[in-house]
Coordinates of C-alpha atoms and ligand atoms in Angstrom, one line a residue:
M1461 CA -3.7 12.1 -34.0
N1462 CA -6.0 15.0 -33.3
V1463 CA -5.9 15.3 -29.5
V1464 CA -8.6 18.0 -29.3
E1465 CA -11.0 15.6 -31.1
L1466 CA -10.2 12.8 -28.6
I1467 CA -10.8 15.1 -25.6
Q1468 CA -14.0 16.4 -27.1
R1469 CA -15.3 12.8 -27.7
K1470 CA -14.4 11.7 -24.2
R1471 CA -15.9 14.9 -22.8
D1472 CA -19.2 14.1 -24.5
G1473 CA -19.3 10.5 -23.2
G1474 CA -17.9 8.8 -26.4
R1475 CA -15.4 5.9 -26.7
L1476 CA -11.8 6.0 -27.7
T1477 CA -10.3 3.2 -29.8
A1478 CA -7.4 1.1 -28.7
D1479 CA -5.1 2.7 -31.2
E1480 CA -6.1 6.2 -30.0
I1481 CA -5.5 5.4 -26.4
R1482 CA -2.1 3.8 -27.1
G1483 CA -1.1 6.7 -29.3
L1484 CA -2.2 9.3 -26.7
I1485 CA -0.4 7.7 -23.8
Q1486 CA 2.9 7.1 -25.7
A1487 CA 2.8 10.6 -27.1
Y1488 CA 2.3 12.0 -23.6
A1489 CA 5.1 9.9 -22.2
D1490 CA 7.4 11.1 -25.0
D1491 CA 6.5 14.7 -24.3
H1492 CA 4.6 15.2 -27.6
V1493 CA 1.2 16.0 -26.0
P1494 CA 1.2 19.1 -23.8
R1495 CA 0.2 18.9 -20.1
Y1496 CA -2.8 21.1 -20.6
Q1497 CA -4.3 18.7 -23.1
M1498 CA -3.6 15.7 -20.9
A1499 CA -5.1 17.6 -18.0
A1500 CA -8.3 18.2 -20.0
M1501 CA -8.4 14.5 -20.9
A1502 CA -8.0 13.5 -17.2
M1503 CA -10.9 15.8 -16.4
A1504 CA -13.1 14.4 -19.2
I1505 CA -12.4 10.9 -17.8
F1506 CA -13.1 12.1 -14.3
F1507 CA -16.6 13.0 -15.4
T1508 CA -17.4 10.4 -18.0
G1509 CA -15.2 7.4 -17.0
L1510 CA -13.7 4.7 -19.2
S1511 CA -15.5 1.5 -20.4
A1512 CA -14.0 -1.8 -19.3
D1513 CA -12.4 -2.3 -22.7
E1514 CA -11.0 1.3 -22.7
L1515 CA -9.6 0.8 -19.2
G1516 CA -7.9 -2.4 -20.1
V1517 CA -6.1 -0.8 -23.0
W1518 CA -5.4 2.4 -21.0
T1519 CA -3.7 0.4 -18.2
D1520 CA -1.7 -1.7 -20.7
A1521 CA -0.6 1.4 -22.6
M1522 CA 0.5 3.0 -19.3
M1523 CA 2.4 -0.2 -18.3
R1524 CA 4.2 -0.3 -21.7
S1525 CA 5.2 3.4 -21.6
G1526 CA 8.5 2.2 -20.0
E1527 CA 10.4 -0.9 -19.0
V1528 CA 8.3 -4.0 -18.2
L1529 CA 10.2 -6.5 -16.0
D1530 CA 10.8 -9.9 -17.5
L1531 CA 11.1 -12.3 -14.5
S1532 CA 10.2 -15.4 -16.5
D1533 CA 13.6 -16.9 -15.7
H1534 CA 12.8 -17.1 -12.0
P1535 CA 12.0 -20.7 -11.1
L1536 CA 9.3 -19.8 -8.6
P1537 CA 5.8 -18.4 -9.2
R1538 CA 5.7 -14.6 -8.6
A1539 CA 3.2 -12.7 -6.5
D1540 CA 2.8 -9.3 -4.8
K1541 CA 0.4 -7.5 -2.5
H1542 CA -0.6 -3.9 -2.8
S1543 CA -2.4 -1.9 -0.2
T1544 CA -4.3 1.3 -1.0
G1545 CA -2.8 2.8 2.1
G1546 CA -3.6 3.3 5.7
V1547 CA -2.3 4.2 9.2
G1548 CA -0.1 1.7 10.9
D1549 CA -0.3 -0.5 7.8
K1550 CA 3.1 -2.3 8.0
I1551 CA 1.7 -5.6 6.7
S1552 CA 4.0 -5.9 3.7
I1553 CA 7.1 -6.0 6.0
P1554 CA 6.2 -9.3 7.8
L1555 CA 4.1 -10.7 4.9
A1556 CA 6.6 -10.6 2.1
P1557 CA 9.4 -12.6 3.9
M1558 CA 6.8 -15.1 5.2
V1559 CA 5.4 -15.8 1.7
A1560 CA 8.8 -15.8 0.1
A1561 CA 9.9 -18.4 2.7
C1562 CA 7.0 -20.6 1.5
G1563 CA 8.3 -20.8 -2.1
V1564 CA 6.8 -17.7 -3.9
A1565 CA 9.0 -15.0 -5.3
I1566 CA 8.0 -11.5 -4.3
P1567 CA 9.3 -8.6 -6.5
M1568 CA 7.8 -5.9 -4.3
M1569 CA 7.8 -2.3 -5.4
S1570 CA 6.4 0.0 -2.7
G1571 CA 5.7 3.6 -2.2
R1572 CA 6.5 6.4 0.2
G1573 CA 4.2 7.9 2.8
L1574 CA 2.2 10.9 1.7
G1575 CA -0.4 12.8 3.8
H1576 CA -1.7 10.8 6.7
T1577 CA -0.7 7.4 5.4
G1578 CA 2.7 5.7 5.8
G1579 CA 4.9 4.2 3.2
T1580 CA 6.8 0.9 3.3
L1581 CA 10.0 2.5 1.8
D1582 CA 10.2 5.0 4.6
K1583 CA 9.8 2.3 7.2
L1584 CA 12.4 0.0 5.7
E1585 CA 14.9 2.9 5.4
T1586 CA 14.9 3.3 9.2
I1587 CA 17.1 0.2 9.2
P1588 CA 20.6 1.7 9.1
G1589 CA 22.1 1.3 5.6
F1590 CA 19.0 -0.2 4.0
T1591 CA 18.6 1.1 0.4
T1592 CA 15.3 0.9 -1.5
T1593 CA 16.8 2.5 -4.6
L1594 CA 17.9 -0.4 -6.9
D1595 CA 18.7 -0.5 -10.6
P1596 CA 16.7 -3.1 -12.5
P1597 CA 19.7 -5.5 -12.7
D1598 CA 20.2 -5.4 -8.9
F1599 CA 16.5 -5.8 -8.4
V1600 CA 16.4 -8.9 -10.5
R1601 CA 19.7 -10.3 -8.9
I1602 CA 18.5 -9.8 -5.3
L1603 CA 15.1 -11.5 -6.2
G1604 CA 17.1 -14.4 -7.7
E1605 CA 19.3 -14.7 -4.5
T1606 CA 16.6 -14.3 -1.8
N1607 CA 13.2 -14.8 -3.5
L1608 CA 12.4 -11.3 -2.2
V1609 CA 13.3 -7.7 -3.1
L1610 CA 11.8 -4.6 -1.4
A1611 CA 12.4 -1.5 -3.5
G1612 CA 11.0 1.7 -4.8
Q1613 CA 9.6 2.0 -8.3
S1614 CA 12.6 2.5 -10.7
E1615 CA 12.7 5.6 -12.9
T1616 CA 12.2 3.5 -16.0
L1617 CA 9.0 1.7 -14.9
V1618 CA 5.7 3.2 -16.0
P1619 CA 6.9 6.8 -16.7
A1620 CA 3.5 7.7 -18.1
D1621 CA 2.0 7.2 -14.6
R1622 CA 4.7 9.4 -12.9
R1623 CA 3.8 12.3 -15.3
L1624 CA 0.1 11.7 -15.2
Y1625 CA -0.1 11.3 -11.4
A1626 CA 1.8 14.6 -10.9
L1627 CA -0.6 16.3 -13.3
R1628 CA -3.7 14.8 -11.6
D1629 CA -2.4 16.0 -8.2
V1630 CA -2.6 19.7 -9.4
T1631 CA -5.7 19.4 -11.5
A1632 CA -8.2 17.9 -9.0
T1633 CA -8.4 14.6 -10.9
V1634 CA -6.9 12.2 -8.4
E1635 CA -10.2 10.8 -7.1
S1636 CA -11.3 9.0 -10.2
V1637 CA -11.8 5.2 -10.1
P1638 CA -10.6 4.5 -13.6
L1639 CA -7.5 6.8 -13.2
I1640 CA -6.6 5.4 -9.7
S1641 CA -7.1 1.8 -10.8
S1642 CA -5.1 2.1 -14.0
S1643 CA -2.4 4.0 -12.1
I1644 CA -2.0 1.3 -9.4
M1645 CA -2.5 -1.7 -11.8
S1646 CA -0.1 -0.4 -14.5
K1647 CA 2.7 -0.4 -11.9
K1648 CA 1.9 -3.8 -10.4
L1649 CA 1.4 -5.5 -13.8
A1650 CA 4.8 -4.2 -14.9
E1651 CA 6.3 -6.4 -12.2
D1652 CA 5.5 -9.4 -14.3
L1653 CA 3.4 -11.2 -11.7
D1654 CA 1.5 -14.5 -11.8
A1655 CA -0.8 -13.3 -9.0
L1656 CA -1.6 -10.1 -7.1
V1657 CA -3.5 -9.6 -3.8
L1658 CA -5.0 -6.2 -3.2
D1659 CA -5.8 -4.8 0.3
V1660 CA -8.4 -2.1 -0.5
K1661 CA -9.0 0.0 2.6
F1662 CA -12.2 1.8 3.7
G1663 CA -12.9 3.9 6.8
T1664 CA -11.6 7.2 8.2
G1665 CA -7.9 6.4 7.6
A1666 CA -8.4 5.2 4.0
F1667 CA -8.2 7.0 0.6
M1668 CA -11.8 5.7 -0.1
Q1669 CA -13.6 6.3 3.1
E1670 CA -16.9 4.7 2.1
F1671 CA -17.1 0.9 1.7
E1672 CA -19.1 1.1 -1.5
D1673 CA -16.4 3.3 -3.1
A1674 CA -13.7 0.9 -2.0
Q1675 CA -15.7 -2.0 -3.4
L1676 CA -16.0 -0.3 -6.8
L1677 CA -12.3 0.5 -6.9
A1678 CA -11.5 -3.2 -6.0
R1679 CA -13.9 -4.5 -8.7
T1680 CA -12.4 -2.2 -11.3
M1681 CA -8.9 -3.4 -10.5
L1682 CA -10.0 -7.0 -10.6
G1683 CA -11.4 -6.4 -14.1
I1684 CA -8.1 -4.9 -15.2
G1685 CA -6.3 -8.0 -13.9
D1686 CA -8.7 -10.2 -16.0
A1687 CA -8.1 -8.1 -19.2
H1688 CA -4.3 -8.6 -18.6
G1689 CA -4.7 -12.4 -17.8
T1690 CA -3.4 -12.1 -14.2
K1691 CA -5.0 -13.6 -11.1
V1692 CA -6.1 -10.8 -8.8
S1693 CA -7.9 -11.0 -5.5
A1694 CA -9.0 -8.1 -3.3
F1695 CA -9.7 -7.9 0.4
L1696 CA -11.8 -5.0 1.6
T1697 CA -10.5 -4.2 5.0
D1698 CA -11.4 -1.8 7.8
M1699 CA -9.1 1.3 8.2
S1700 CA -11.2 3.3 10.7
Q1701 CA -8.6 2.7 13.4
P1702 CA -4.8 2.1 12.9
L1703 CA -3.6 -1.4 12.3
G1704 CA -1.7 -2.8 15.2
R1705 CA -0.3 -0.7 18.1
E1706 CA 2.5 1.2 16.4
V1707 CA 2.3 4.2 14.0
G1708 CA 5.6 5.7 12.8
N1709 CA 8.5 4.4 10.8
A1710 CA 10.9 2.7 13.3
N1711 CA 7.9 1.9 15.5
E1712 CA 6.4 -0.1 12.7
I1713 CA 9.6 -2.0 11.9
R1714 CA 9.7 -3.0 15.6
E1715 CA 6.2 -4.3 15.4
S1716 CA 6.9 -6.1 12.1
L1717 CA 9.8 -7.9 13.7
E1718 CA 7.5 -9.0 16.5
V1719 CA 5.2 -10.6 13.9
L1720 CA 8.2 -12.3 12.2
A1721 CA 9.3 -13.6 15.6
G1722 CA 5.8 -15.2 16.2
G1723 CA 4.2 -12.4 18.3
G1724 CA 2.5 -9.1 17.3
P1725 CA -1.0 -7.7 17.7
T1726 CA -3.9 -9.8 16.7
D1727 CA -5.2 -7.6 13.9
V1728 CA -1.8 -7.3 12.2
V1729 CA -1.2 -11.1 12.5
D1730 CA -4.7 -11.9 11.3
L1731 CA -4.4 -9.7 8.2
T1732 CA -0.9 -10.9 7.4
Y1733 CA -2.0 -14.5 7.5
A1734 CA -5.2 -13.8 5.5
L1735 CA -3.3 -12.0 2.7
G1736 CA -0.4 -14.5 2.8
T1737 CA -2.8 -17.5 2.5
E1738 CA -4.4 -15.9 -0.6
M1739 CA -1.0 -15.2 -2.1
L1740 CA 0.1 -18.9 -1.6
L1741 CA -3.2 -20.1 -3.1
L1742 CA -3.2 -17.9 -6.1
A1743 CA 0.5 -18.7 -6.8
G1744 CA -0.2 -22.4 -6.6
A1745 CA 2.1 -22.9 -3.6
A1746 CA -0.6 -24.5 -1.4
R1747 CA -3.6 -26.7 -2.2
D1748 CA -6.0 -25.2 0.3
E1749 CA -6.3 -22.5 3.0
E1750 CA -5.4 -24.9 5.8
E1751 CA -2.2 -25.9 4.1
A1752 CA -1.3 -22.3 3.2
R1753 CA -1.8 -21.2 6.9
D1754 CA 0.2 -24.1 8.2
R1755 CA 3.1 -23.3 5.8
L1756 CA 3.1 -19.6 6.9
A1757 CA 2.9 -20.5 10.6
T1758 CA 5.8 -23.0 10.1
A1759 CA 7.9 -20.5 8.3
V1760 CA 7.5 -18.1 11.3
A1761 CA 8.0 -20.9 13.9
N1762 CA 11.2 -22.3 12.4
G1763 CA 12.7 -19.0 11.7
A1764 CA 12.6 -19.4 7.9
A1765 CA 10.7 -16.1 7.4
M1766 CA 13.0 -14.1 9.6
D1767 CA 15.9 -15.7 7.7
V1768 CA 14.6 -14.5 4.4
F1769 CA 14.2 -11.0 5.9
R1770 CA 17.7 -11.1 7.2
R1771 CA 19.1 -12.1 3.8
V1772 CA 17.2 -9.3 2.0
V1773 CA 18.2 -6.7 4.6
A1774 CA 21.9 -7.8 4.1
A1775 CA 21.5 -7.8 0.3
Q1776 CA 20.0 -4.3 0.3
G1777 CA 22.9 -2.9 2.5
G1778 CA 21.0 -2.9 5.8
D1779 CA 22.4 -3.6 9.3
T1780 CA 21.1 -7.1 10.2
K1781 CA 22.0 -6.5 13.9
V1782 CA 18.7 -4.6 14.1
L1783 CA 16.8 -7.8 13.7
D1784 CA 18.3 -9.3 16.8
D1785 CA 18.2 -6.1 18.8
P1786 CA 15.4 -3.7 17.6
S1787 CA 16.5 -1.2 20.3
L1788 CA 19.2 -0.2 17.7
L1789 CA 16.4 1.4 15.6
P1790 CA 16.0 5.1 16.0
V1791 CA 13.8 6.4 18.8
A1792 CA 12.9 10.0 19.5
A1793 CA 14.3 11.3 22.8
N1794 CA 11.1 12.5 24.4
S1795 CA 7.8 11.0 25.3
H1796 CA 4.3 12.3 26.0
T1797 CA 1.3 10.4 27.3
V1798 CA -2.2 10.9 25.9
T1799 CA -4.8 9.9 28.5
A1800 CA -8.5 8.9 28.5
A1801 CA -10.9 11.8 29.2
S1802 CA -13.5 9.6 31.0
D1803 CA -14.3 6.1 32.1
G1804 CA -15.8 3.7 29.5
V1805 CA -15.1 1.7 26.4
V1806 CA -13.1 3.0 23.4
V1807 CA -15.7 3.6 20.6
E1808 CA -13.3 5.1 18.2
A1809 CA -9.5 5.5 17.8
N1810 CA -9.8 7.7 14.7
A1811 CA -7.3 6.5 12.1
R1812 CA -7.3 9.8 10.2
R1813 CA -6.6 11.9 13.2
I1814 CA -3.9 9.6 14.5
G1815 CA -2.4 9.5 11.0
V1816 CA -2.4 13.2 10.6
A1817 CA -0.9 13.6 14.1
G1818 CA 1.9 11.2 13.1
M1819 CA 2.5 13.2 9.9
R1820 CA 2.7 16.5 11.9
L1821 CA 5.1 14.9 14.4
G1822 CA 7.4 14.1 11.4
A1823 CA 6.6 10.5 10.8
G1824 CA 5.0 11.4 7.4
R1825 CA 5.1 14.1 4.7
A1826 CA 2.7 16.9 3.8
T1827 CA 4.6 17.2 0.5
I1828 CA 6.9 14.8 -1.3
E1829 CA 9.9 17.0 -0.5
D1830 CA 9.4 16.8 3.3
V1831 CA 12.1 14.9 5.3
I1832 CA 10.9 12.1 7.6
D1833 CA 12.0 11.9 11.3
P1834 CA 12.4 8.1 11.6
G1835 CA 12.2 7.8 15.4
V1836 CA 9.0 9.7 16.1
G1837 CA 5.8 7.8 16.5
I1838 CA 2.6 6.9 18.4
T1839 CA 2.2 3.7 20.4
L1840 CA -1.5 2.9 21.0
H1841 CA -2.4 1.5 24.4
A1842 CA -6.2 1.5 23.8
K1843 CA -8.1 0.5 20.7
R1844 CA -11.8 0.1 19.9
G1845 CA -13.5 -2.1 22.4
D1846 CA -10.9 -1.7 25.2
R1847 CA -12.2 -0.6 28.6
V1848 CA -10.4 2.4 30.0
R1849 CA -10.6 4.6 33.2
Q1850 CA -10.3 8.4 33.1
G1851 CA -6.5 9.2 33.2
D1852 CA -5.4 5.9 31.8
A1853 CA -2.8 6.1 29.0
V1854 CA -4.4 5.6 25.6
A1855 CA -1.2 6.4 23.7
E1856 CA 2.5 7.3 24.1
V1857 CA 4.0 9.8 21.7
A1858 CA 7.7 9.7 20.9
W1859 CA 8.6 13.2 19.8
S1860 CA 11.7 15.3 19.0
D1861 CA 10.5 18.8 18.2
P1862 CA 8.3 20.6 20.8
A1863 CA 6.5 22.7 18.2
R1864 CA 5.6 19.6 16.2
L1865 CA 4.3 17.9 19.4
E1866 CA 2.2 21.0 20.2
D1867 CA 0.8 21.0 16.6
C1868 CA -0.6 17.4 17.0
L1869 CA -1.8 17.3 20.6
A1870 CA -5.3 18.6 20.0
L1871 CA -5.8 16.1 17.2
L1872 CA -4.6 13.2 19.3
E1873 CA -6.7 14.2 22.3
S1874 CA -9.8 14.2 20.1
A1875 CA -8.9 10.9 18.3
W1876 CA -10.1 8.6 21.2
V1877 CA -13.9 8.7 21.7
I1878 CA -15.1 6.9 24.8
G1879 CA -18.7 5.7 25.3
P1880 CA -20.7 3.1 27.2
E1881 CA -20.1 0.2 24.8
A1882 CA -18.5 -0.6 21.4
T1883 CA -18.9 -3.4 18.9
P1884 CA -15.7 -3.5 16.8
P1885 CA -16.5 -4.2 13.2
P1886 CA -14.7 -7.1 11.4
L1887 CA -11.3 -6.3 10.1
I1888 CA -11.9 -8.1 6.8
R1889 CA -15.4 -7.2 5.3
E1890 CA -15.2 -9.0 2.0
R1891 CA -12.9 -11.0 -0.3
L1892 CA -13.3 -10.8 -4.1
R1893 CA -11.5 -12.7 -6.8
N1894 CA -11.4 -12.0 -10.5
D1895 CA -12.3 -14.6 -13.1
H1896 CA -8.7 -15.7 -13.5
A1897 CA -8.3 -16.2 -9.8
S1898 CA -11.6 -18.0 -9.4
R1899 CA -10.6 -20.6 -12.0
Q1900 CA -7.8 -21.4 -9.5
Ligands
URA293 N1 -2.0 5.3 -5.7 C1 -1.5 5.3 -7.0 O1 -0.5 4.6 -7.3 N2 -2.2 6.0 -8.0 C2 -3.3 6.7 -7.7 O2 -3.9 7.2 -8.6 C3 -3.8 6.7 -6.4 C4 -3.1 6.0 -5.4

């Protein structure tokens, strides 16, 4: 294989054959293609893209660069949900046990927080003892025992993506729709799913801030699902303000437990039910939306969803006492109140500013090596559309390091914009299904 010729052809807008793509990705995963050549290829793709056929093969080759789970022995249909990342986005934590309690197996592999967005693994690890590092045999065993497993990506899964993502990070080639979509989908498809529901965010707190960019990303991932023969659905959801009232790791576990107990803020509950309904429909575990919603509501009301979460926490080494007494979760020792600067209605509670403030407090990471402070966080008292008076608390900050608090105060104080009136946009703007899912 002449890699220079492949780079040249892609650079000039030409097509790569399936064999060329498979050969290139396997050679890169095996360390036979140098990083500088793969960086040049990533930049060529950044500028000239990949056709739908090329992208299908590229994703499949990435997926096959390592171990692909075989969960075909599991008696239940398998589904997962992936969010492109946001602020206060704890949806996976109540959603996964609710759907599992309704008879769908969820082999969920999640990520860590990076930048202003949080990560499910960091949140789960605030439960004392809970481990998200599982070997593939333990992953499969726990899924078999509880219909749910909540872990990080194993070392052996999609190694080509780990290498390529690290390379893209330092070569300004992250923001490419074909590279992002193949990166996400290669990892999800390696989970051996029957159905996947994507939550693609847009707005200030999202990776793709513009709706049209998020829509393109969603459509591209649906196409990859079709090429692979998997049912995929995508929800385009607003991330211009944080989801729910809690931002921060232990804070978000507390809010997730509220949802599992039948409470929780309306936006978190609405999105959890919308995504859960779609997972049940695509997995064939409910005949229509009404039945799916009823099943989810029943699983919450009769404690079945909390019971699945309890079993998975125990199986992954966590202290289940936290589920009965969330005050056992870490809480930072100090508190600071952010107040409204004037009378009026909250026009904006800027997700990016609040997310970056949370990261500076210690709830997130600027680099992958940073250590999380599990008990720091921000509790929102006012969100878009809420009426406030000057001096009212709009947020409470739980902090542990005065220098870190100082570093985030100006951002937080400018995150709330107050005006005469506000019309909150819908949380879910659009739902798209790929051809496989539409044939449902
Ligand atoms: N998340 C991923 O997994 N990959 C990307 O390329 C971007 C976000």
